[in-house]
CSV table of C-alpha atoms in Angstrom, one decimal:
chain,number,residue,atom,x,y,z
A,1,UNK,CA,28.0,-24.7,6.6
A,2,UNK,CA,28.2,-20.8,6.7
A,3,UNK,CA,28.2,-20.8,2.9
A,4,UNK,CA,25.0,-22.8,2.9
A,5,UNK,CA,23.6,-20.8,5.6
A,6,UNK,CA,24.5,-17.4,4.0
A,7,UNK,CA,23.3,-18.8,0.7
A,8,UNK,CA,19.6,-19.7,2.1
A,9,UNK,CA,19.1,-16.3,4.2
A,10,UNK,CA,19.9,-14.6,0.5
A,11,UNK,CA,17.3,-16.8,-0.9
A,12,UNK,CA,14.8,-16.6,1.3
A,13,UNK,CA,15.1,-12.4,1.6
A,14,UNK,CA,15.3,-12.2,-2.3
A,15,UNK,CA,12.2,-14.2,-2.4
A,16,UNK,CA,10.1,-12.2,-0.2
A,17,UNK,CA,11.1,-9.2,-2.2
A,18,UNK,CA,9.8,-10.8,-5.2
A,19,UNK,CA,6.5,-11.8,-3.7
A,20,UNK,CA,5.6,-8.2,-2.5
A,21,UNK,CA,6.7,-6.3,-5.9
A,22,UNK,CA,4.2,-8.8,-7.5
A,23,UNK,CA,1.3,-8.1,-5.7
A,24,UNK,CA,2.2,-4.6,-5.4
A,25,UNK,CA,2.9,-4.5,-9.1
A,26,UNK,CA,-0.5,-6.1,-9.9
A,27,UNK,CA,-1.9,-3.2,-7.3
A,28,UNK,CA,-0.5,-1.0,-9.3
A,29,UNK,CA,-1.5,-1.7,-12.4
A,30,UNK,CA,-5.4,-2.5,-11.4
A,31,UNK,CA,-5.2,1.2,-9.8
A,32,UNK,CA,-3.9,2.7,-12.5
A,33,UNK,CA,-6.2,1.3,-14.9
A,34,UNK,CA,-9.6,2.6,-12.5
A,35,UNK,CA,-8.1,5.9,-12.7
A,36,UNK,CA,-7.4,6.0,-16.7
A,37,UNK,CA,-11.2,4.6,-17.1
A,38,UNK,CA,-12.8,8.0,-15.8
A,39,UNK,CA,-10.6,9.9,-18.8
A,40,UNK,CA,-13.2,10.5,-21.6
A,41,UNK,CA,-16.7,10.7,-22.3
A,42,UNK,CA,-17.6,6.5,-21.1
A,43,UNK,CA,-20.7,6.2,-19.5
A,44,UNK,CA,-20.7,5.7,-15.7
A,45,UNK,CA,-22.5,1.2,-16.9
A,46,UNK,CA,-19.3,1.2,-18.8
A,47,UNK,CA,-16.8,2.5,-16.4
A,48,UNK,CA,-18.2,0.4,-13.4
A,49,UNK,CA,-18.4,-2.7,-15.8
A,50,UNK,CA,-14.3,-2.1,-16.5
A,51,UNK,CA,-13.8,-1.4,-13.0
A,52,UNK,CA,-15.4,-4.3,-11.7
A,53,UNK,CA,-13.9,-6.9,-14.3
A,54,UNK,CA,-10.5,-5.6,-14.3
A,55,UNK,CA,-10.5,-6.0,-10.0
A,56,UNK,CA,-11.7,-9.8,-10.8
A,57,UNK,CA,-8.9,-10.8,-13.1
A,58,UNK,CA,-6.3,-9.1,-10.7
A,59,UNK,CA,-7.5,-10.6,-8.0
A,60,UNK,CA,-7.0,-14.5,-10.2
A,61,UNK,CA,-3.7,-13.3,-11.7
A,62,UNK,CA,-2.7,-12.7,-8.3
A,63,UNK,CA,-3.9,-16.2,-6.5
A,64,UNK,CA,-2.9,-18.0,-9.4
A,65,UNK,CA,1.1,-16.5,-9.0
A,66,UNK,CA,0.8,-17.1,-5.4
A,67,UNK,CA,-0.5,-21.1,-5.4
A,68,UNK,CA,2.0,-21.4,-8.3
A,69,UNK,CA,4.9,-20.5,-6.4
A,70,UNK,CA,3.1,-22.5,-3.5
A,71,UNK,CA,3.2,-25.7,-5.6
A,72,UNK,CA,-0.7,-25.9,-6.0
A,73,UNK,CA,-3.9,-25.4,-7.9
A,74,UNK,CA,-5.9,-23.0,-6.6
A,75,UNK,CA,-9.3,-24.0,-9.3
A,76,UNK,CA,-8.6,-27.4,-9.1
A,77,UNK,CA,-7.7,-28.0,-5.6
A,78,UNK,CA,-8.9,-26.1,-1.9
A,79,UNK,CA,-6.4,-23.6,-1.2
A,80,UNK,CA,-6.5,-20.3,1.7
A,81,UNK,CA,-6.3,-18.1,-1.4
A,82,UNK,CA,-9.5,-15.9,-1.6
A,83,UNK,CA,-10.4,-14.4,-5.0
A,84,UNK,CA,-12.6,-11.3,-5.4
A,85,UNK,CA,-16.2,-13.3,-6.5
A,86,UNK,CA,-15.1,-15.2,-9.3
A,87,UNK,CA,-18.8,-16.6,-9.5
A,88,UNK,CA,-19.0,-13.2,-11.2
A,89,UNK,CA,-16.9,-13.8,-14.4
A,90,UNK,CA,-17.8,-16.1,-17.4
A,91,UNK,CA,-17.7,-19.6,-15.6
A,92,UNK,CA,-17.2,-21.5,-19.2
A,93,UNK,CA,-14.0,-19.7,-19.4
A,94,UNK,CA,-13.0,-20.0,-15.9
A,95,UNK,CA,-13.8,-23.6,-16.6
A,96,UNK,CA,-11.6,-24.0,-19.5
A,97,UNK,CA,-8.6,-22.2,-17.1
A,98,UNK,CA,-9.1,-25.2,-15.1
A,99,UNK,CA,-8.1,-27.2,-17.7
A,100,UNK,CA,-4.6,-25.1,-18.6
A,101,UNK,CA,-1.4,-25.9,-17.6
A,102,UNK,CA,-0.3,-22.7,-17.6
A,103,UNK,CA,-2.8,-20.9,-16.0
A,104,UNK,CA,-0.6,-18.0,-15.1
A,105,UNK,CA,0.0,-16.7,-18.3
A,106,UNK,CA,-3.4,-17.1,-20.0
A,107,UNK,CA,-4.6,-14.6,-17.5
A,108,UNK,CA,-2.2,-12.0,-18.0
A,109,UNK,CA,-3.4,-12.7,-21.9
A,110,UNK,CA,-6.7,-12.1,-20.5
A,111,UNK,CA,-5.9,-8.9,-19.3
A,112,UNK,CA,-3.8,-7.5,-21.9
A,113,UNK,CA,-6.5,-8.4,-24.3
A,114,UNK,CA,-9.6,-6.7,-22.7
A,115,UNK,CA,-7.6,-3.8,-22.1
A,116,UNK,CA,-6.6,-3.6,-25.7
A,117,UNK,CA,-11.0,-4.3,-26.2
A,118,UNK,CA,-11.1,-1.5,-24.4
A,119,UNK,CA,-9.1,0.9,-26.4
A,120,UNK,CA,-10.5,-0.3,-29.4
A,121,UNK,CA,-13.9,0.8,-28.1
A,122,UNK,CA,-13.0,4.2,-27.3
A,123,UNK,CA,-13.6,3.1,-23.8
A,124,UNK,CA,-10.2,4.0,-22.5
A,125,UNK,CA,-9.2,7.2,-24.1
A,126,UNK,CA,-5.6,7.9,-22.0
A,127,UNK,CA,-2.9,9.1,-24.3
A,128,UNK,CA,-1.5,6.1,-25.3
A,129,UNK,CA,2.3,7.2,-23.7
A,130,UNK,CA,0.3,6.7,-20.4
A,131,UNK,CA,-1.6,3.7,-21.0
A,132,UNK,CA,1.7,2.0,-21.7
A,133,UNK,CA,3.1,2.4,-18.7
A,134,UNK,CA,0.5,-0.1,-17.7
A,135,UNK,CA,1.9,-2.9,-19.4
A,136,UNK,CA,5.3,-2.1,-18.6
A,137,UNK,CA,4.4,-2.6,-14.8
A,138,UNK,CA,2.4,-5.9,-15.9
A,139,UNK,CA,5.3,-7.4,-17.4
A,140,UNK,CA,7.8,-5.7,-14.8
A,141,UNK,CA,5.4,-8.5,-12.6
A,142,UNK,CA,5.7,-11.0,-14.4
A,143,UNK,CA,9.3,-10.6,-14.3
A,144,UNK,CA,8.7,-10.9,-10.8
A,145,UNK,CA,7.3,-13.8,-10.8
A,146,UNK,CA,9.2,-15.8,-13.0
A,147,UNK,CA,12.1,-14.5,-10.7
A,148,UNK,CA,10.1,-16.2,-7.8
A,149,UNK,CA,9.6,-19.1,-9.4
A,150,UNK,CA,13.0,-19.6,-9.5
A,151,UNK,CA,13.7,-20.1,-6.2
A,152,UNK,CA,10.1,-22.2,-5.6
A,153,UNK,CA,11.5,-24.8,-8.4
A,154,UNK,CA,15.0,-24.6,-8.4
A,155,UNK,CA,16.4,-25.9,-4.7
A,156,UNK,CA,19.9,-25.8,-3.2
A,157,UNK,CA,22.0,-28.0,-5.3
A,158,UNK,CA,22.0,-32.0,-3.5
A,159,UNK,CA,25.3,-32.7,-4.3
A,160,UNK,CA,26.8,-30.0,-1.8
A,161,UNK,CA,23.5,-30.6,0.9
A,162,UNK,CA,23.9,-34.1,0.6
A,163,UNK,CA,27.9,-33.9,1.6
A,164,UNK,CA,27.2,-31.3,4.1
A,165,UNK,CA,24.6,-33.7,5.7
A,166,UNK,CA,27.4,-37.0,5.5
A,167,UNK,CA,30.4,-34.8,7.0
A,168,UNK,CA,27.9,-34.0,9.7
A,169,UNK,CA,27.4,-37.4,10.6
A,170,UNK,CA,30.6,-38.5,10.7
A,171,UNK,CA,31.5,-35.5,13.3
A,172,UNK,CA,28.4,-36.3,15.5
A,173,UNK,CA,30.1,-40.0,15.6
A,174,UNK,CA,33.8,-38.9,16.0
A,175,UNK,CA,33.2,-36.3,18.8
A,176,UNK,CA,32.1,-37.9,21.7
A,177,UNK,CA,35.4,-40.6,20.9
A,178,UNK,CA,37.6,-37.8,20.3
A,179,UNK,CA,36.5,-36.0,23.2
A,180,UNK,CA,36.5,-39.5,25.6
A,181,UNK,CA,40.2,-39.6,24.5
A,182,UNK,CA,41.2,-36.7,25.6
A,183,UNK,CA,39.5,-37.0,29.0
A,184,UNK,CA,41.7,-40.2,29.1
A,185,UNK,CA,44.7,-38.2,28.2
A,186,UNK,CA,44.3,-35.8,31.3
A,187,UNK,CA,43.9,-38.6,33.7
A,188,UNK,CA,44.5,-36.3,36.6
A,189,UNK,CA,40.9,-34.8,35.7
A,190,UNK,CA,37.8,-35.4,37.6
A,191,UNK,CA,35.1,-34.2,35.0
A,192,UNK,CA,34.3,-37.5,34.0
A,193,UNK,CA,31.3,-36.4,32.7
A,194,UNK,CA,32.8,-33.5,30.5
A,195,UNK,CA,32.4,-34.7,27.4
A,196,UNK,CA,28.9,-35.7,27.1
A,197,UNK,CA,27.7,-32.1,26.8
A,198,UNK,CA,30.4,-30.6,25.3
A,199,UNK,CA,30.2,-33.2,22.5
A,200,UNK,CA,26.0,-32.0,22.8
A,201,UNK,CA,26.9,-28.6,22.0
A,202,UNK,CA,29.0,-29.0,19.4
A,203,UNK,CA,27.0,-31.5,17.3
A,204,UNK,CA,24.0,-29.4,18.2
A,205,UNK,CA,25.1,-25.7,17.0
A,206,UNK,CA,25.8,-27.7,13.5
A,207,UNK,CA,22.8,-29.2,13.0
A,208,UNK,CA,20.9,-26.5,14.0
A,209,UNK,CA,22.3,-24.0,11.6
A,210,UNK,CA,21.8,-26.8,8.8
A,211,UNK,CA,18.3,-27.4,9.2
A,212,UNK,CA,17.7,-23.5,9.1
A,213,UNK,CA,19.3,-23.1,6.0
A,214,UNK,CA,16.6,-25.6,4.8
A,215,UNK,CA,14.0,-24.1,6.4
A,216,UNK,CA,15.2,-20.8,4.7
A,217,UNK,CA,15.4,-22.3,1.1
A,218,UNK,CA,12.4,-21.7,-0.1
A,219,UNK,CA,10.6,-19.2,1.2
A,220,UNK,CA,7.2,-20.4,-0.4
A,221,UNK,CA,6.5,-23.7,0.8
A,222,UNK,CA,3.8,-22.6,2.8
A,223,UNK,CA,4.8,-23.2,6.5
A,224,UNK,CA,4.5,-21.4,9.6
A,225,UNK,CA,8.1,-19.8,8.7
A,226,UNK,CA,7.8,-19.5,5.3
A,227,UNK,CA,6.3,-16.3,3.8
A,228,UNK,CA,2.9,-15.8,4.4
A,229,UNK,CA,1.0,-15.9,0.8
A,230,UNK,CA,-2.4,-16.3,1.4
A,231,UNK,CA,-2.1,-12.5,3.7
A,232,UNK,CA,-0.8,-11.2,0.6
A,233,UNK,CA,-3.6,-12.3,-1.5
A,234,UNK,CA,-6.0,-10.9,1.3
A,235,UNK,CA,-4.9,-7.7,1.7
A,236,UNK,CA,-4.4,-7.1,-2.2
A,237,UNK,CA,-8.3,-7.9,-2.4
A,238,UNK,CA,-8.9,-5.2,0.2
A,239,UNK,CA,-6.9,-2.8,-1.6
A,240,UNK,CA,-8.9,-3.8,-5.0
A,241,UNK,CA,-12.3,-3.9,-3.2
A,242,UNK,CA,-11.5,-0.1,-2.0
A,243,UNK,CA,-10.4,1.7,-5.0
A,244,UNK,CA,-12.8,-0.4,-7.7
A,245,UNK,CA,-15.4,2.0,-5.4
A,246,UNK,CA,-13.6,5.1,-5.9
A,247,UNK,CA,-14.8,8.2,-8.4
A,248,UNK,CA,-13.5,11.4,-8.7
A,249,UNK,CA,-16.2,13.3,-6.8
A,250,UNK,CA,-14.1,11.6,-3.7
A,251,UNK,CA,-11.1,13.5,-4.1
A,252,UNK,CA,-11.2,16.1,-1.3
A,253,UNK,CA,-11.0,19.9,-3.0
A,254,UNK,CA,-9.8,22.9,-1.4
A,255,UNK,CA,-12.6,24.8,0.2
A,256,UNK,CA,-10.7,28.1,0.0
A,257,UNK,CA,-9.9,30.2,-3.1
A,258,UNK,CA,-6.9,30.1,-4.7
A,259,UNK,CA,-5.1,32.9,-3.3
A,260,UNK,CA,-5.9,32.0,0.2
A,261,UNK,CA,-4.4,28.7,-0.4
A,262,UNK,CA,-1.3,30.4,-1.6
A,263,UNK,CA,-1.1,32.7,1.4
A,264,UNK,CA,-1.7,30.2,3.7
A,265,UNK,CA,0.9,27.8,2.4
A,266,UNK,CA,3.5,30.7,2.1
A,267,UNK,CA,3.0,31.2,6.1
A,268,UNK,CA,2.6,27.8,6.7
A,269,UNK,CA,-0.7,27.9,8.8
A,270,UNK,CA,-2.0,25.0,10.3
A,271,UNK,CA,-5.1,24.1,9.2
A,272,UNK,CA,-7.4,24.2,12.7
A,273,UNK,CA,-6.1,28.0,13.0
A,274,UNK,CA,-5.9,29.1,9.3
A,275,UNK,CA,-8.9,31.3,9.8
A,276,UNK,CA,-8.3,32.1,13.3
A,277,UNK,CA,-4.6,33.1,12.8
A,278,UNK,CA,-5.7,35.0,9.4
A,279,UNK,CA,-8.5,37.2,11.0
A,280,UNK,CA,-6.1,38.3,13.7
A,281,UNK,CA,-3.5,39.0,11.8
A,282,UNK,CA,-5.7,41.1,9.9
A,283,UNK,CA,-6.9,42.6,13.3
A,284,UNK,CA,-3.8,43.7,14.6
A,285,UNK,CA,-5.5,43.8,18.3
A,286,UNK,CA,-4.2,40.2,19.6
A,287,UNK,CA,-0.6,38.9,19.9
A,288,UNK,CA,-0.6,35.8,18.3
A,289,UNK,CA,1.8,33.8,21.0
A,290,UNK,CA,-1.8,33.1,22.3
A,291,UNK,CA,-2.1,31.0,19.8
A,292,UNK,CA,1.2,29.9,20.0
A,293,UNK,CA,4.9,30.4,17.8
A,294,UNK,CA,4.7,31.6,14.6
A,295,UNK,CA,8.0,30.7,13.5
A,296,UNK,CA,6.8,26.9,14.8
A,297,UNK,CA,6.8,24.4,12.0
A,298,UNK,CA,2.9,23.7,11.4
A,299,UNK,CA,3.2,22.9,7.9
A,300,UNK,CA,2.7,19.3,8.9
A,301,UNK,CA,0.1,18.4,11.6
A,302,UNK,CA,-0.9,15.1,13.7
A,303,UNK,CA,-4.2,14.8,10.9
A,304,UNK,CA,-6.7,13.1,13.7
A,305,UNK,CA,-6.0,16.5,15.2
A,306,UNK,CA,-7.3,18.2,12.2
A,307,UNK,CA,-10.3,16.0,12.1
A,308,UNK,CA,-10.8,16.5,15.5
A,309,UNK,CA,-10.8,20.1,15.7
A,310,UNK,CA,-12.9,20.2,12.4
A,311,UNK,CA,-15.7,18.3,13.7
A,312,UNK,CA,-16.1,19.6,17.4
A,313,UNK,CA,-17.2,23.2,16.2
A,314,UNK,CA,-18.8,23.3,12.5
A,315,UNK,CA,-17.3,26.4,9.9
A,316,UNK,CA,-19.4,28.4,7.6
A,317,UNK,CA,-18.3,29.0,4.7
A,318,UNK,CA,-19.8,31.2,1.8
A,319,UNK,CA,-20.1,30.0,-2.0
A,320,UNK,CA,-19.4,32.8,-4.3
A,321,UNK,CA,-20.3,32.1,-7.9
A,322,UNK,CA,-19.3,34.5,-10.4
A,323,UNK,CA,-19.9,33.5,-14.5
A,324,UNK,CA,-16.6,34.4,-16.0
A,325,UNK,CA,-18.2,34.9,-19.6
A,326,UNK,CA,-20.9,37.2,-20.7
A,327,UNK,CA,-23.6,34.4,-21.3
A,328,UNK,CA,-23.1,33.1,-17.7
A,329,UNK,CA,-22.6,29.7,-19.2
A,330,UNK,CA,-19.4,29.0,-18.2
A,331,UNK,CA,-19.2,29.8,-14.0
A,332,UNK,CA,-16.7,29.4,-11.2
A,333,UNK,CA,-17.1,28.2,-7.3
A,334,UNK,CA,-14.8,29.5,-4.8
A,335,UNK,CA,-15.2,29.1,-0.7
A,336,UNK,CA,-13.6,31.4,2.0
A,337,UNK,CA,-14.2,30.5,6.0
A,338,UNK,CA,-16.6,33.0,7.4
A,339,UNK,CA,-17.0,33.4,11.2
A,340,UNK,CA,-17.6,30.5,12.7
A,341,UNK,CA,-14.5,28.5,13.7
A,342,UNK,CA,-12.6,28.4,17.0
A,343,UNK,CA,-9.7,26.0,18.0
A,344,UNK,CA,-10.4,22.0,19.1
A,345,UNK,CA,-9.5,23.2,22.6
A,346,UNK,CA,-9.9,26.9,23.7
A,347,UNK,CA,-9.8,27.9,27.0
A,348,UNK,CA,-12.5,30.1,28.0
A,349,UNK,CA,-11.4,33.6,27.9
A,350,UNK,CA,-9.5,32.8,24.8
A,351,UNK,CA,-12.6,31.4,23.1
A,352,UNK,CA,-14.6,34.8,24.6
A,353,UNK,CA,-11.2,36.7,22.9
A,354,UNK,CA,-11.5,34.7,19.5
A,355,UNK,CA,-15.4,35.1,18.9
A,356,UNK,CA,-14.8,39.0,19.6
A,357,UNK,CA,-12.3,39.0,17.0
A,358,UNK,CA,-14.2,37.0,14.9
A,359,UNK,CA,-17.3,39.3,14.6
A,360,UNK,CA,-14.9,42.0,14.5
A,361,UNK,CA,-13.0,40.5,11.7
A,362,UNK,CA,-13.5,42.7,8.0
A,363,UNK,CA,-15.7,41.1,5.5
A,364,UNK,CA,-14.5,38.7,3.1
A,365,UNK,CA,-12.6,39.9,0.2
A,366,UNK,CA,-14.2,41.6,-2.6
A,367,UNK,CA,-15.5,39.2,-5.4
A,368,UNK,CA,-14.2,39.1,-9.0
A,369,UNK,CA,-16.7,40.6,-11.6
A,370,UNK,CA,-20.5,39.8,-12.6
A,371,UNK,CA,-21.0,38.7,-9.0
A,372,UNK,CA,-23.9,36.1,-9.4
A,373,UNK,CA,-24.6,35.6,-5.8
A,374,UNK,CA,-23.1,34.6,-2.2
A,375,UNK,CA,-25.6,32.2,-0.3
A,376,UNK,CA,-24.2,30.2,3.0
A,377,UNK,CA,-23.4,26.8,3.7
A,378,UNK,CA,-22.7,25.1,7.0
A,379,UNK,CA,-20.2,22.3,7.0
């Protein structure tokens, strides 16, 4: 009994380990495909269209994996597993899918053949060192998968269940004897009814741990205490839906120069007080345990804090553009705060203190050569 039930909990840990690498595998590789299609000189039709296709045939590798290990057919019969508009795709060769057996693997051929389309169009221009590490996490999934698979197909072997199930039996018959018998042994006894529930117990704490070992099996059979499959396939969709809408003018920049950033990573300022902490240090006139410890860790913030205290009171900044050749073709952007920006929460005097400061502060730092010009934007 222990062995079985130490052989099951394995089983059923090991399978939900393989379940989440293969979804997060798959994530992985749609991601980094999304990201390698922006390398080169594609147009933006030809990027989305790769986009767009490759979160559709992640989204059916991934639901045909999961029903697979569930046992069913997600085409061919009605299933909880959502795919990401598969209306979208070429229905005569969804169709002919429907008739595979091993539906599984002609997707994954699927994908490693329009990605190889791709390259071949000069679409996906990645060094090819990078690219492969695309396929090696597809087939580390796979791996996965066929790992899965065998615990979904392969069960607990029926000679042992079957004589753990007979010697069971036979003690729930011989207990409540042998337990009678010794109540007729201690005739001086008056707990006639004694061995009714100690004969209970015992039959019961056996069976019990038998039946979860075969609860614990398979951890794929779909039940309320198996492994939920279809929330895997949901939230994989989400996490396809979001970064299939992603381009590289998302990625937040730094809105101070260089050296600022340097500075202000050296002294680990927080970033509600970088400007205010910078402009009186450069003051000299206010002790800065106003604004609290300076040897306090703020390298690391609470970041709805940050948003917080960045959207009660709006900064200026000023653009400084500067060409760095003598045509003026090539030119570089840098920001610095101006005077504008005051804590999420001053109090009153320390907010009349900090605006004094602030138009007392010295001017921004000078600009590099052949200054174009300095304009001001609100954020």
């Amino acid at each position: 009994m222990g062995f079985r039930a130490s052989q099951a909990y394995s089983r059923f840990w090991e399978g939900a380990s393989a379940a989440y690498e293969v979804t997060g595998g798959l994530y992985l590789v749609a991601s980094n495909l999304m990201a390698f299609a922006h390398h080169g000189t594609a147009s933006w039709v030809e990027v989305e269209y790769f986009k767009q296709t490759i979160a559709r045939l992640v989204s059916l590798l991934s639901a045909m994996m999961l029903t697979h290990l569930e046992g069913s057919d997600s085409l061919n019969t009605e299933t909880g597993y959502d795919m990401l508009d598969p209306g979208s795709l070429d229905m005569t060769r969804v169709r002919v899918l429907g008739k595979q057996e091993n539906k599984t693997e002609v997707v994954i051929q699927w994908i490693k053949v329009f990605i190889i389309e791709r390259v071949n169009a000069d679409m996906l221009t990645i060094p090819p060192p990078i690219l492969n590490r695309v396929f090696q996490e597809l087939d580390l999934s796979v791996g996965k998968y066929q790992a899965a698979e065998k615990l979904s197909q392969i069960p607990f072997p029926f000679p042992y269940a079957a004589t753990i199930e007979l010697l069971l039996v036979i003690h729930m018959m011989v207990t409540p004897i042998f337990m009678m018998n010794l109540l007729a042994a201690d005739s001086s006894s008056d707990n006639t009814l004694l061995p009714i529930p100690s004969a209970g117990v015992a039959t019961f704490v056996l069976w019990s741990i038998h039946f979860i070992a075969g609860e614990l099996e398979n951890p794929y059979d779909g039940d309320k205490n198996d492994l939920d499959l279809q929330g895997l396939q949901r939230d994989l969709n989400e996490k396809l839906k979001t970064i299939s809408s992603l381009v590289p003018d998302d990625v937040p920049r730094l809105i101070v120069n260089a050296e600022s950033g340097s500075e202000l990573l050296q002294n680990r300022i927080n970033t509600r007080t970088a400007s205010g902490r910078e402009l009186l240090r450069r003051s000299d006139q206010v002790e800065l345990d106003e604004w609290g410890d300076e040897d306090d860790d703020t390298s690391s913030c609470n970041f709805s804090h940050v948003i917080i205290g960045m959207s009660e009171t709006p900064r200026t900044y000023h653009r400084q553009e500067f060409s760095t050749s003598s045509t003026g073709n090539s030119r570089q952007t840098s920001y610095f705060a101006g005077t504008d920006y005051r804590r999420s929460t001053p109090s009153q005097g320390d907010d009349r203190k900090f605006k004094a400061h602030m138009m007392q502060a010295s001017s921004p730092p000078p600009a590099p050569p052949d200054i174009g010009k300095i304009v001001d934007i609100s954020l």
